[in-house]
Coordinates of C-alpha atoms and ligand atoms in Angstrom, one line a residue:
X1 CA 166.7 -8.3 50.1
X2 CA 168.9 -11.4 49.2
X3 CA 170.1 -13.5 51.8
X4 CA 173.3 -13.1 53.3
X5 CA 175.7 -16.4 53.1
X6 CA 175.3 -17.1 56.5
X7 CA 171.7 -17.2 56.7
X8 CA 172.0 -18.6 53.1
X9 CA 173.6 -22.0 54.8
X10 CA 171.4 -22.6 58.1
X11 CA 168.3 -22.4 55.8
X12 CA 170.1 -25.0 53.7
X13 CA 171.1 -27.3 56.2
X14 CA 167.7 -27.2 57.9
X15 CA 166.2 -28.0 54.5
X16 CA 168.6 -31.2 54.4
X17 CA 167.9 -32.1 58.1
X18 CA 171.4 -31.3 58.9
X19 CA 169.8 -29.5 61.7
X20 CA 166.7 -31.0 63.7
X21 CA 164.6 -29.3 66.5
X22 CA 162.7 -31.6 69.0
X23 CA 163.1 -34.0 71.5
X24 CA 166.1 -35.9 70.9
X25 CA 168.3 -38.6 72.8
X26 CA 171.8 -38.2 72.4
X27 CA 174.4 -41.2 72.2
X28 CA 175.5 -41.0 75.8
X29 CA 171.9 -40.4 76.9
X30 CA 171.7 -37.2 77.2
X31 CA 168.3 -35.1 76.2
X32 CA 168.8 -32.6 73.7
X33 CA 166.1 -30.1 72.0
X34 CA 168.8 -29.3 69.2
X35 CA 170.6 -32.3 66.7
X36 CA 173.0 -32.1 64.4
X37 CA 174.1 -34.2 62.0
X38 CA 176.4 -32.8 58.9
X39 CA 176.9 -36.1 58.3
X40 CA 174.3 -35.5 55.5
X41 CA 176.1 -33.0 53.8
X42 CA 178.1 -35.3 51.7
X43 CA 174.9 -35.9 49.8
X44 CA 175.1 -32.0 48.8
X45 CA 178.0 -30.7 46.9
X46 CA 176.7 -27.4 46.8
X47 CA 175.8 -27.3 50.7
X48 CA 179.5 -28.7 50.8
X49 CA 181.1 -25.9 48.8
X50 CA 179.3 -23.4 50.4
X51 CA 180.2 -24.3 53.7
X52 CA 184.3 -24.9 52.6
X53 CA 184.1 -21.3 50.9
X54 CA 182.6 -19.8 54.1
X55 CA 185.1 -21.9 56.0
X56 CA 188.1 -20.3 53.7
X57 CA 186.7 -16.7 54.5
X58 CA 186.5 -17.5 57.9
X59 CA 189.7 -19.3 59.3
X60 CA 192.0 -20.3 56.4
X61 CA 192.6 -17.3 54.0
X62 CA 194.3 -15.3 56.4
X63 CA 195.9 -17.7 58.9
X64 CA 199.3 -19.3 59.0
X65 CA 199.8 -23.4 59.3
X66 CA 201.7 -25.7 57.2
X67 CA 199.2 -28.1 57.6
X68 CA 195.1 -28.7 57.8
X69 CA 193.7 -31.4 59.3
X70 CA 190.0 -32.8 59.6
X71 CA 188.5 -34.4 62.7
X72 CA 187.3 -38.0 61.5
X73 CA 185.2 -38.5 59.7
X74 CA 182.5 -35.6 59.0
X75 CA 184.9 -33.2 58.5
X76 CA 187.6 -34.7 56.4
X77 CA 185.2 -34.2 53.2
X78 CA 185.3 -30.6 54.2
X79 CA 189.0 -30.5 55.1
X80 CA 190.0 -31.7 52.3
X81 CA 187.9 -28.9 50.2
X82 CA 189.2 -26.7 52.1
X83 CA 193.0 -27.9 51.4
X84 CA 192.7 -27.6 47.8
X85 CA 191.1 -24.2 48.0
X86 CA 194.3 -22.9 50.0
X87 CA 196.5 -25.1 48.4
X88 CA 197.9 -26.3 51.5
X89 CA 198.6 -29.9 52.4
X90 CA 196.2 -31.9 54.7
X91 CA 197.0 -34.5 57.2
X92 CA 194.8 -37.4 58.3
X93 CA 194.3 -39.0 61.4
X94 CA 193.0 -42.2 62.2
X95 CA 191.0 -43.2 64.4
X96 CA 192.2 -46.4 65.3
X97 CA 196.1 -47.4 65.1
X98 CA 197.0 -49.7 62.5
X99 CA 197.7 -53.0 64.3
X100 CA 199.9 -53.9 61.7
X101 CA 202.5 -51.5 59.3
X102 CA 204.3 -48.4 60.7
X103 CA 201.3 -47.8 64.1
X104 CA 201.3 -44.2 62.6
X105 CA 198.4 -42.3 63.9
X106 CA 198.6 -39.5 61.6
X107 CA 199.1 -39.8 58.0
X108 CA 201.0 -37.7 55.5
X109 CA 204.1 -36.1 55.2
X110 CA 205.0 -33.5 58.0
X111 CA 208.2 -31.9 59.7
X112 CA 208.5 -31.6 63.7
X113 CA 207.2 -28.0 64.6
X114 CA 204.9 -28.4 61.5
X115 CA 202.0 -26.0 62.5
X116 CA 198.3 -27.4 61.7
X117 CA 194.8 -26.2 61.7
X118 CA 192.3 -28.4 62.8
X119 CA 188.8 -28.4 61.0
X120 CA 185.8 -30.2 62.6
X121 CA 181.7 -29.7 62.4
X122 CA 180.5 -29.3 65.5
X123 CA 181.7 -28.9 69.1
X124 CA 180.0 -30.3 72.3
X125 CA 182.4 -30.3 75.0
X126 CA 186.0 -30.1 72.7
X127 CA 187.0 -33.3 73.5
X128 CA 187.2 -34.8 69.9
X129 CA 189.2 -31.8 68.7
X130 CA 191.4 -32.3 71.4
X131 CA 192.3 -36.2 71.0
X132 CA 193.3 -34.5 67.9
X133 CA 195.2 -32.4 69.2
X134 CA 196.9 -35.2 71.4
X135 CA 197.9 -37.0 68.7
X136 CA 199.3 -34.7 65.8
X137 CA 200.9 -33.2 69.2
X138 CA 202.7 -36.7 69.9
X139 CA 204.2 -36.4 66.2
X140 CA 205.3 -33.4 67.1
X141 CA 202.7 -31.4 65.3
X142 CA 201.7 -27.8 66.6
X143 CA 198.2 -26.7 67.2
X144 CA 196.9 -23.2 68.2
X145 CA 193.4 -23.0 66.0
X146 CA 190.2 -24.9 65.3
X147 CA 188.0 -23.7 62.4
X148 CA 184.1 -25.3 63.2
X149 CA 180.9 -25.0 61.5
X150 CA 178.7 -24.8 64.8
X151 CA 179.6 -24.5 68.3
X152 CA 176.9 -26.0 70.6
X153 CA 177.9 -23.3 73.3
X154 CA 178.1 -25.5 75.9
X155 CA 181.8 -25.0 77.1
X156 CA 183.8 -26.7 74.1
X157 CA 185.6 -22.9 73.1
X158 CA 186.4 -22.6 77.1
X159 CA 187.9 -26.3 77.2
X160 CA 189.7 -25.8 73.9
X161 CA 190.9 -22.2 74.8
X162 CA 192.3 -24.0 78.3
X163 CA 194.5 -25.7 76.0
X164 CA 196.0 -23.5 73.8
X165 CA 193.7 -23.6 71.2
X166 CA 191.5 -21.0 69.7
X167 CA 188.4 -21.8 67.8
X168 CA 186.3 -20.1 65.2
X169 CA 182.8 -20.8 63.9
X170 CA 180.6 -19.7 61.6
X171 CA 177.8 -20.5 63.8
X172 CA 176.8 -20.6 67.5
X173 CA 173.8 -22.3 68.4
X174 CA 172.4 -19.2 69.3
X175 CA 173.2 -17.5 66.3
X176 CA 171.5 -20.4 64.4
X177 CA 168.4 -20.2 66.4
X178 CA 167.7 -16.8 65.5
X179 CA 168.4 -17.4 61.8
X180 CA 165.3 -20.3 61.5
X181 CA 163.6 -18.2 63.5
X182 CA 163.9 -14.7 61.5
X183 CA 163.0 -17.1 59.1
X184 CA 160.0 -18.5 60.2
X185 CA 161.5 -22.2 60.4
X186 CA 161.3 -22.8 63.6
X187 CA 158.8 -21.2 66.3
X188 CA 159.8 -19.2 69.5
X189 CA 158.4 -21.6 71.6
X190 CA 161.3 -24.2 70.5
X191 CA 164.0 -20.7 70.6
X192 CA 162.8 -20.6 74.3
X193 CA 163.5 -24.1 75.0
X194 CA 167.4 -24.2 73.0
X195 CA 168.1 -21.0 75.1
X196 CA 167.0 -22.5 78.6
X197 CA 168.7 -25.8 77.4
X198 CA 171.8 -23.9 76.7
X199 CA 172.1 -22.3 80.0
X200 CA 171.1 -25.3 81.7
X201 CA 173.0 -27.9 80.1
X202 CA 176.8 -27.5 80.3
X203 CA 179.7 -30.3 79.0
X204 CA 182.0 -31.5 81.6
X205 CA 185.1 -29.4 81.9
X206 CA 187.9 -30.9 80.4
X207 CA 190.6 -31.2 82.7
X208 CA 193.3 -28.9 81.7
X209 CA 195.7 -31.6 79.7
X210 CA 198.1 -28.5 79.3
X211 CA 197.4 -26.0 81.7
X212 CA 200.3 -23.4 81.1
X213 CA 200.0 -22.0 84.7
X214 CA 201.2 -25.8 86.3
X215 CA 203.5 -26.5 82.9
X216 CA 207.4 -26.6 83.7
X217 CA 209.0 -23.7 81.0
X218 CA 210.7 -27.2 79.8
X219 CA 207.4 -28.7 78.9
X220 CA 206.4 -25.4 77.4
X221 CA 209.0 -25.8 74.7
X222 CA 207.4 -28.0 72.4
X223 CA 204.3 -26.0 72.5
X224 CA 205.7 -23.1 71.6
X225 CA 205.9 -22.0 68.2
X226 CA 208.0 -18.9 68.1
X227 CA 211.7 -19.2 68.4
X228 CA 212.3 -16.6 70.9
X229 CA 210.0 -17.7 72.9
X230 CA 211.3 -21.1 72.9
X231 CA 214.7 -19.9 74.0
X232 CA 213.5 -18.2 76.9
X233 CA 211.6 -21.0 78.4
X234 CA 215.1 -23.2 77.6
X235 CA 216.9 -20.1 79.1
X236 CA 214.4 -20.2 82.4
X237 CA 214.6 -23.5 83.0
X238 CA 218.6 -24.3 82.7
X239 CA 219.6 -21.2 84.4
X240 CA 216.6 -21.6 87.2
X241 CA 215.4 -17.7 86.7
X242 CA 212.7 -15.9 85.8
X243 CA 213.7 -12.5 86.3
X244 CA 214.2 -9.9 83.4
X245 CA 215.8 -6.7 84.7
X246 CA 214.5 -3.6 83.6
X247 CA 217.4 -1.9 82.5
X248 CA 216.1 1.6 82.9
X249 CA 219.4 3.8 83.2
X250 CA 220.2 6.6 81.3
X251 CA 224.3 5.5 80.9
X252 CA 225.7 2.9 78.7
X253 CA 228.1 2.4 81.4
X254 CA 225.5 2.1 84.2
X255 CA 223.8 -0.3 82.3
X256 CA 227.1 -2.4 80.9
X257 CA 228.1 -2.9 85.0
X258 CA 224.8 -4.1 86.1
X259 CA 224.5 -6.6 83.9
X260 CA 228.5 -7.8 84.7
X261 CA 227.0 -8.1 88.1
X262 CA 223.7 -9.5 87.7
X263 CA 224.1 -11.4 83.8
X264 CA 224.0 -15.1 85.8
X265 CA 220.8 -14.3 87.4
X266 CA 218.5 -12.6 84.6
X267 CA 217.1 -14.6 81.7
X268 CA 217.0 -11.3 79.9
X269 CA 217.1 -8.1 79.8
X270 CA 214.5 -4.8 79.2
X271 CA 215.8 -2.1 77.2
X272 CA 214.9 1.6 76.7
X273 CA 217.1 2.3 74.1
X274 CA 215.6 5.9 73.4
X275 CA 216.7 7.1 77.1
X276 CA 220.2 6.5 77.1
X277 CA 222.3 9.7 76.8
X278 CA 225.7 8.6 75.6
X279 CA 224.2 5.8 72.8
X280 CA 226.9 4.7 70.5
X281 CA 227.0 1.7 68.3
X282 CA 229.7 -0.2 70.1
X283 CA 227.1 -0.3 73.2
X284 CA 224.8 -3.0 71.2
X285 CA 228.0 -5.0 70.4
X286 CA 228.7 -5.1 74.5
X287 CA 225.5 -5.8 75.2
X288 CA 225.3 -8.3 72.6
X289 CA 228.5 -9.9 74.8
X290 CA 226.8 -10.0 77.8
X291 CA 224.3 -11.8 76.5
X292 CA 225.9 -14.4 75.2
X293 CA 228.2 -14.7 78.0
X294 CA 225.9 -14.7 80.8
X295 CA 223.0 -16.4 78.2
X296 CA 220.3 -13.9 78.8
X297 CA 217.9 -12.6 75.7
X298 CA 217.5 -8.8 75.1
X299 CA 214.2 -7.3 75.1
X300 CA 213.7 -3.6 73.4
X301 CA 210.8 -2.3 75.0
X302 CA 209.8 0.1 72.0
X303 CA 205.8 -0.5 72.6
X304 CA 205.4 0.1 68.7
X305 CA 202.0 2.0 68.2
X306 CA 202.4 3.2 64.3
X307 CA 201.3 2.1 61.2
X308 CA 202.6 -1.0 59.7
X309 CA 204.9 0.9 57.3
X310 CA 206.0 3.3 59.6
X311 CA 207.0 0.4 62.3
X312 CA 208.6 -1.6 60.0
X313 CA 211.2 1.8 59.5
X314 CA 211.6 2.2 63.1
X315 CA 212.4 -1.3 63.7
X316 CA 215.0 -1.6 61.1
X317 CA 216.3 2.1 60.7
X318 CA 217.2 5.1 62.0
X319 CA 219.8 5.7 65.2
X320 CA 219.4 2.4 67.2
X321 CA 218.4 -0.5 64.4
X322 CA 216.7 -2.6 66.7
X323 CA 216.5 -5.1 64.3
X324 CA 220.0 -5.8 64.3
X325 CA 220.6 -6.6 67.6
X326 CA 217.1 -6.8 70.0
X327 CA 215.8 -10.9 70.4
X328 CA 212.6 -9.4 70.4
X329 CA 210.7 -6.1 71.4
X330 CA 207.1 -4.7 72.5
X331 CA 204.1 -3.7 70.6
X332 CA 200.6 -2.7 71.0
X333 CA 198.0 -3.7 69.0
X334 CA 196.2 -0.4 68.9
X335 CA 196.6 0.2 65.1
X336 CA 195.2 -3.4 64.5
X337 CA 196.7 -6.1 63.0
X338 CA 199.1 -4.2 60.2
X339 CA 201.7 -3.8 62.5
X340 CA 202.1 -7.4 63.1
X341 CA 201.7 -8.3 59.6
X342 CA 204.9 -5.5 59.0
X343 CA 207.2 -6.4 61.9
X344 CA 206.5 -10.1 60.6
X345 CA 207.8 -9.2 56.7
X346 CA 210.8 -7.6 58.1
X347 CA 211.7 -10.3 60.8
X348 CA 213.6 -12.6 58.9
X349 CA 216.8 -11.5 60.2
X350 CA 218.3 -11.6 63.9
X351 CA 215.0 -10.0 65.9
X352 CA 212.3 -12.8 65.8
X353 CA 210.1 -12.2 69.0
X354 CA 207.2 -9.4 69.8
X355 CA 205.5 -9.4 73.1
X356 CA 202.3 -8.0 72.8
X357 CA 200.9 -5.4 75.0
X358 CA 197.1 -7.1 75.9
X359 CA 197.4 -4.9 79.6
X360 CA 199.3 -2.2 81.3
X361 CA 200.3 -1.9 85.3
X362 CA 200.0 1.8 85.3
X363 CA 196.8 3.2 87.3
X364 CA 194.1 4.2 84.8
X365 CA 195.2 3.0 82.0
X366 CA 192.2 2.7 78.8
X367 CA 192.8 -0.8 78.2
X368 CA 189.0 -2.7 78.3
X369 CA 188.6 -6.3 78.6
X370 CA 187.5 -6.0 74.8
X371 CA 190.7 -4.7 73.6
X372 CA 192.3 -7.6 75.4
X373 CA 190.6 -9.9 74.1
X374 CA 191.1 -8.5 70.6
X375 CA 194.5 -8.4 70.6
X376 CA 195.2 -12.1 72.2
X377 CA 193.2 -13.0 69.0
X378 CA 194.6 -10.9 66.8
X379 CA 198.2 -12.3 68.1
X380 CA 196.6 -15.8 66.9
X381 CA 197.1 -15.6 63.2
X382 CA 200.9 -14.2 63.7
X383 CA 202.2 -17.1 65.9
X384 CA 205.1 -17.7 64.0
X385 CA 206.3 -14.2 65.6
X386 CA 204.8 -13.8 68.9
X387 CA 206.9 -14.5 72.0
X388 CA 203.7 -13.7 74.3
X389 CA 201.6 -10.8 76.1
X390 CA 202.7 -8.5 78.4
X391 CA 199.9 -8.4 80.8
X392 CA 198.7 -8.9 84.1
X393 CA 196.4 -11.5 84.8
X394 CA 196.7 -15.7 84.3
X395 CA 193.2 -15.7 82.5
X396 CA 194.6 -13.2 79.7
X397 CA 195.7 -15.8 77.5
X398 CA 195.7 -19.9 77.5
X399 CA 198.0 -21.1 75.3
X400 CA 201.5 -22.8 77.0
X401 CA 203.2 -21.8 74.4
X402 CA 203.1 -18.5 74.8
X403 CA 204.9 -16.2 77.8
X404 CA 203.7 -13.9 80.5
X405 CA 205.7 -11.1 80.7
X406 CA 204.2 -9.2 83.5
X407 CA 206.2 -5.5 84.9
X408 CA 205.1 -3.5 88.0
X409 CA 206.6 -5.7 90.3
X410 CA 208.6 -4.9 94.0
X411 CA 209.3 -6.8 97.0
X412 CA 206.1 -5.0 98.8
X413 CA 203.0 -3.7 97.1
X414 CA 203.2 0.1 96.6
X415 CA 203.1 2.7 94.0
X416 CA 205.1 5.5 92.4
X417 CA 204.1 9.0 91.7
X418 CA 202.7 8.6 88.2
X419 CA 200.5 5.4 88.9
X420 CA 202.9 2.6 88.7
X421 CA 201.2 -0.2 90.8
X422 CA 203.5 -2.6 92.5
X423 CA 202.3 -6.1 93.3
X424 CA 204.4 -9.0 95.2
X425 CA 206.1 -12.3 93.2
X426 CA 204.0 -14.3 95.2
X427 CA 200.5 -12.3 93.8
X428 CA 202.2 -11.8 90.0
X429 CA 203.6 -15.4 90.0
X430 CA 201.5 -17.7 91.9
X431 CA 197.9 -15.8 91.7
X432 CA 198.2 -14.3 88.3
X433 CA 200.4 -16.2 86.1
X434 CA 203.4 -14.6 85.4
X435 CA 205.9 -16.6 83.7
X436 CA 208.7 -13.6 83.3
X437 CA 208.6 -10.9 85.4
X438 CA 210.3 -7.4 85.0
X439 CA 211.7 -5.6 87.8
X440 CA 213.1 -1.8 87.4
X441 CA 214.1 0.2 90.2
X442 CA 213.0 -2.6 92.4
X443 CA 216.6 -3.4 91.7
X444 CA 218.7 -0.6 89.9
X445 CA 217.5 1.6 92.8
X446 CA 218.5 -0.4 95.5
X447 CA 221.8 0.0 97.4
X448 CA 223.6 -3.0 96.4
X449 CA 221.7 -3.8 93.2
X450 CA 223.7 -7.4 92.6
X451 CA 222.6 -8.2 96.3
X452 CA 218.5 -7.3 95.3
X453 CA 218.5 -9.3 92.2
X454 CA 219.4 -12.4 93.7
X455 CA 216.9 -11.5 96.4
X456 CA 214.3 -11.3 93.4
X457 CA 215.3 -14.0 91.3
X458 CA 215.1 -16.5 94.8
X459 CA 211.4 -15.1 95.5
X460 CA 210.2 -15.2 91.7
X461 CA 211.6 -18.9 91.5
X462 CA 210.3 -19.6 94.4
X463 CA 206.7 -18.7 93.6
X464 CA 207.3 -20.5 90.3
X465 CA 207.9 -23.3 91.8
X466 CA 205.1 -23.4 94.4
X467 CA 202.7 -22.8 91.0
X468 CA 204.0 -25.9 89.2
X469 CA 203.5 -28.1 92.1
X470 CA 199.9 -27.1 91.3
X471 CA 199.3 -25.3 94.8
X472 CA 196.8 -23.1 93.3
X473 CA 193.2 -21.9 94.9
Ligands
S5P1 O1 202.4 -2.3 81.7 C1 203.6 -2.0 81.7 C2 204.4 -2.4 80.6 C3 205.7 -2.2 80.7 S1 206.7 -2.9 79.4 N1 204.2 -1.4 82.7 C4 205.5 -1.2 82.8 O2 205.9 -0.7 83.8 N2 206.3 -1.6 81.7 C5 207.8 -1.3 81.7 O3 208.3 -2.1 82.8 C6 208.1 0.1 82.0 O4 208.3 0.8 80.8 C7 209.4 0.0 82.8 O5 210.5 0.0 81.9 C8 209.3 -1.3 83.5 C9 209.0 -1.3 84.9 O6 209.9 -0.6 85.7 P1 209.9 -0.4 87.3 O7 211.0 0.4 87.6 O8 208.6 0.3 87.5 O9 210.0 -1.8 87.8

């Protein structure tokens, strides 16, 4: 049986010493029964093509950035492999500023909002990826993905997810370990050792440089690399709200006076378009008014959950053509990633924005903690489009850039009759991360509904508030 290409590499880079197992002392000090140096692999061009094609299959074919940039130095030979292969342009950054000349730290011709994937060999704790990060960051540079060779397990995905950016490798130490040792290279005495080293030895936490739970919505901006979603944090933080009304009545008119009334203190609005009896076009066009007057976004909460082909009709066609006039709309990730790749072919026009469904509110719903993690990785390669998750908990997703819209919200905690749960704005906002919130009959039910949306809109900012002040736990 011939080897597959992932066992094909470790077997190489152990043959070139690229990979070592014994008692080693690392640079700060630190013992180490695994060393790795890929240093070495410069002396290999085939080692070195190998690993760039893996690296193309693995991060770059698929994934959308305008720019890649290598970690210095080990992985700049491989970055820049890796940029011819995709045709894409590379940026470099140095290590030390010029002291003389234009001080520029990174090197190449880029725009602001530029996106960039970063490539590096191996990860320890994160922290070289993320000085990276800082830097093409200060230029004005977007990051949201790392493409590695090895990850050393030891808490440099966790401290690189805390800030925004997701990693893929082709190996874990583990996964290395049991290569040699399928392969007879190394013996399960020294597998024992790595594996009790591993879950022994953990790299300091990284203090969370961009912690999107403690980040104003006006620092969020620049982080964010979908339009709509930028909007809405600009929205958020000039008009001082983060409530988005649920606009769940069945009348064009019910719906046009509530939002006279309550426009100044939404920064957008949930739509069911598909419930409303009397639907005529001229009802977008007023809504579209309100909007702009009151500067609020419109969300059409379709939760698409075709196939791609099929989506991309129901967003543009038909009665409603939600394309025309929604900032953005919902989607599950159920059918897997065609639907993204669809809405984002035929979102060139007004619409720009999907949230993501990653969790429900509703009481037994079949969402697992694998299909949420799925589809917050999935939502990675289409960032260009996604305005955020709708979800329910803080640890969902990492990224500052992206928003938290989180529903099944009331003054008190209760529930309705077909397993809505209602939670508070201090246990959505403060506890579990919500950056917009959507209240329903929270507020179209309510007596005076103008009267119950300021009432939300004080207690949601409020909360916000008390969580940027970094009052947490
Ligand atoms: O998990 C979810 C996702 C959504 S978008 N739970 C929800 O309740 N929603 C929507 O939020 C739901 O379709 C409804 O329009 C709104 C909540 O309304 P409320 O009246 O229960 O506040």
């Amino acid at each position: 049986m011939g080897l597959d290409k992932l066992e094909d590499l470790a077997l190489k880079l152990f043959s070139i010493d690229a990979v070592k197992f014994g008692d080693f002392t690392t640079k700060t000090g630190i013992k180490t029964p695994a060393y790795f140096d890929l240093r070495v692999i410069v002396s290999y061009p085939d080692i070195m093509e190998l690993t760039s094609n893996m690296l193309y299959d693995l991060a770059v074919k698929d994934s959308q950035f305008d720019h890649l940039c290598g970690v210095p130095y080990t992985a700049l030979p491989i970055a820049t492999l890796l940029s011819i292969q995709a045709k894409k342009p590379m940026l470099m950054r140095r290590k030390e500023t010029k002291s003389y000349g234009t001080k520029k730290s990174i090197e190449g011709h880029f725009k602001k909002d530029d996106t960039c994937l970063i490539i590096e060999d191996v990860i320890t704790s994160g922290s070289s990826i993320l000085e990276t990060v800082k830097d093409l960051k200060n230029e004005g540079l977007v990051t949201t993905e790392a493409a590695i060779i090895l990850d050393r397990e030891q808490g440099g995905r966790e401290n690189l997810a805390k800030n925004g950016i997701h990693v893929k490798s082709l190996f874990t130490m583990r996964t290395l370990i049991e290569i040699l040792k399928k392969h007879k290279k190394i013996t399960d005495e020294i597998v024992v050792t790595v594996k009790n080293y591993l879950n022994e030895t953990k790299a300091p936490v990284i203090e969370k440089l961009m912690e999107r739970v403690i980040l104003p919505y006006e620092k969020r901006i620049d982080f964010a690399t979908n339009l709509v979603a930028r909007q809405l944090f600009n929205i958020m933080a000039t008009k001082k709200t983060n409530l988005c009304l649920s606009a769940d009545l069945t009348m064009t008119t019910g719906i046009l006076d509530l939002l006279e009334k309550v426009g100044e203190h939404i920064c957008m609005v949930k739509t069911h378009i598909d419930i409303i009896d009397d639907f005529r076009d001229d009802f977008v066009v007023r809504l579209k008014q309100l909007a702009d007057r009151f500067n609020f976004l419109i969300l059409e909460d379709r939760k698409y959950a075709d196939i791609g082909h099929t989506v991309s009709l129901q967003y543009s066609k038909g009665l409603y053509k939600i394309g025309e006039w929604a900032d953005c709309v919902t989607v599950h990730s159920l059918p897997g990633e065609g639907i993204l790749k669809a809405l984002n072919g035929s979102m060139n026009c007004i619409t720009k924005g999907v949230f993501l469904l990653a969790e429900m509110s509703s009481e037994g719903n079949l969402i697992t903690q694998q299909y949420k993690q799925e589809t917050v990785s999935m939502a990675s390669k289409y960032a260009n489009i996604i305005t955020g998750f709708v979800c329910q908990n803080k640890d969902t997703f990492q990224n500052p850039g992206l928003i938290q819209l989180t529903p099944g919200v009331q003054l008190e905690c209760s529930k309705d009759d077909f397993g809505q749960i209602y939670k508070t704005p201090e246990k959505v906002v403060v506890e579990n991360g919500a950056d917009v919130i959507v209240v329903g009959r929270g507020i179209t039910a309510a007596k005076n509904p103008e009267v119950q949306a300021v009432a939300y809109k004080d207690a949601l900012w409020k909360c916000y508030i008390k969580r940027i002040s970094g009052k947490l736990e």
